[in-house]
Amino acid sequence: MRIRSLGTRFAVPCVAIGLILSGCSADTGGSSGTNLIGTGNDINAHDVADLRDGGNLRLVLSALPETFNYLQVDGTTENTGDVIEPLLPSPYTSNAAGELSVNHDYFTDIQLTGTNPQQVTYTINPKAMWSDGTPITWEDLRSQAAALSGRDPAYLISATSGFERVEKVERGVDDRQAVVTFSQPYAEWQGQFSPLYPKASTESAAAFNDRDRNGLVVSAGPFQISSIDRTQNRIVLSRNPAWWGATPKLDTITFSVLDSSAWLPAIQNNELDVAYMSGIENVTGAKQAAGVVLRRTPEPSWSHITFNGAPGSLLEDPQLRIALSKAIDRQGIVNAAQNGVVDDPKPLNNHIYMQGQKGYQDNSGPISFDPTAAAKMLDDLGWKLNGEVREKDGRKLELRDVMYQQDGWVQTAQIVQQNLAQIGVKLNIQTVPGAGLFKDVIDPGNFELAQFSWGGSVLPLGALPQIYAYDPNNLKSNKARIGSPELNALIERTISELDPDKARELANECDKLIFASGYSIPLQQASGTYAVRENLANYGAFGLASPDYTKVGFLK
């Protein structure tokens, strides 16, 4: 599966993600149309009265979750996110336009009740309970806020999500109300507590890191985990008998782990109900499959090439990274990936906002395609041609480009390889199975270039401190190991700005610094093309919308 917008989810690297760990595929097929996000979605919407009771929704994963704690550094992956989405509370839901509303299954009201200091009051639905029968209370929020504050390094968190700015979480009028007070303002406060875990999973570092490693001990959604079969690589969810909301139409949801090459055959053989399609062969095959339709909606996921700029690395010099970036024909890559998928495909020119999102603007000037200028920059930096490959101080400019083992990524890498060869840079292509790409290669820094995708949400500013802020002692999701005190300070200003218009202006100033640092090369925004069983309703290409698993089902 590909990452869907949960409205408030962390940015994650995803597999064709928000990250499994592996890289999303490039898009090379599907029905043509706009790539502007937030213009609608394609989920075969039906009233629940049109659906039959029961049924099993068959979905696909690239790997079993390494942990079911999405907040833990090993768990912020597309695979984990897909599995827990029907299982855990989230304060908000998002519609197709990216507009947030309170998730009343879990909270009767959420209000920004103060700005100096910033204060948010959460009133919990009195019916909301964990699957072990204990009520969801303010203490669950207090415990999670403390765990994600970053104050105790024993908690191996993937992002602080603004909780480093939370001064305290107090009991409100009763146990079903939490009052969150901030020591510093936080712009994207609506993105906090999504997902929410029980106090028992966050009250100690040991519990946070390992309690939910092999499954969710307790949950609080319309579904619950009924089995995890590590031999068959399969997870089955079933209805939660303690669920207080609308009764789901489905009986079960089954997640099966399959290599991406097996997704189309599984769709054709009626072994899956939904799968992301990339590559013209896959799209054509899915179109011809009996009982299958293609559904498409642009989504907040985007492909890119990230550099390794760690101190002492071959690409430590930002000017070297800029030179390499200017030699890469992004338009050519996007043409190869999306011709026939979207009308007039264009590269993504922003690290924070998607095309069609308010705030999107082109900040990509520093990496504009100019091979002649790129070659001159390399000359000026002392990288001189010696035969076909440049050298400096006896070291060849020979780079490793790592990626998920999938044809679409390899095609992109081959174009990059040809581009760089024209300026005297040798690129070696290294493919990695999905389960090992991040854990074994990217996270340890065993690369010069890495191709993968980020899956985002309707609240994009949270990606700034998670991905682009740099602390050598706490990298979070900064896979590039690139940053500066100047950018860190600007990120702090941005996420402290409660005026949305001013925050967007500051975010674009951050993006300009990110481009100027040669952090990464944005490629294309995901087209969001899915092969879906034609009788499946209220599920498919969600775009910015949140799924409602109580309304998903099969037509009568």
Coordinates of C-alpha atoms in Angstrom, one line a residue, residues 11 82-83 113 150 187 202 223 229 265 302 357 377 382 443-444 509:
A11 CA 6.0 12.5 7.5
D82 CA -1.7 1.3 7.5
V83 CA -2.2 -1.4 10.1
T113 CA -8.6 27.9 24.6
G150 CA 12.5 14.5 23.9
A187 CA 1.6 26.1 14.9
T202 CA 4.2 5.4 27.0
F223 CA -11.2 -3.1 14.6
D229 CA 1.0 -14.9 11.4
P265 CA -0.8 -10.8 -10.3
W302 CA 6.6 12.6 -3.3
Q357 CA -1.7 23.1 -1.5
M377 CA 31.2 24.3 -10.6
G382 CA 38.8 21.1 -7.9
D443 CA 19.8 5.0 8.5
P444 CA 23.5 4.0 9.0
E509 CA 11.9 30.8 3.6

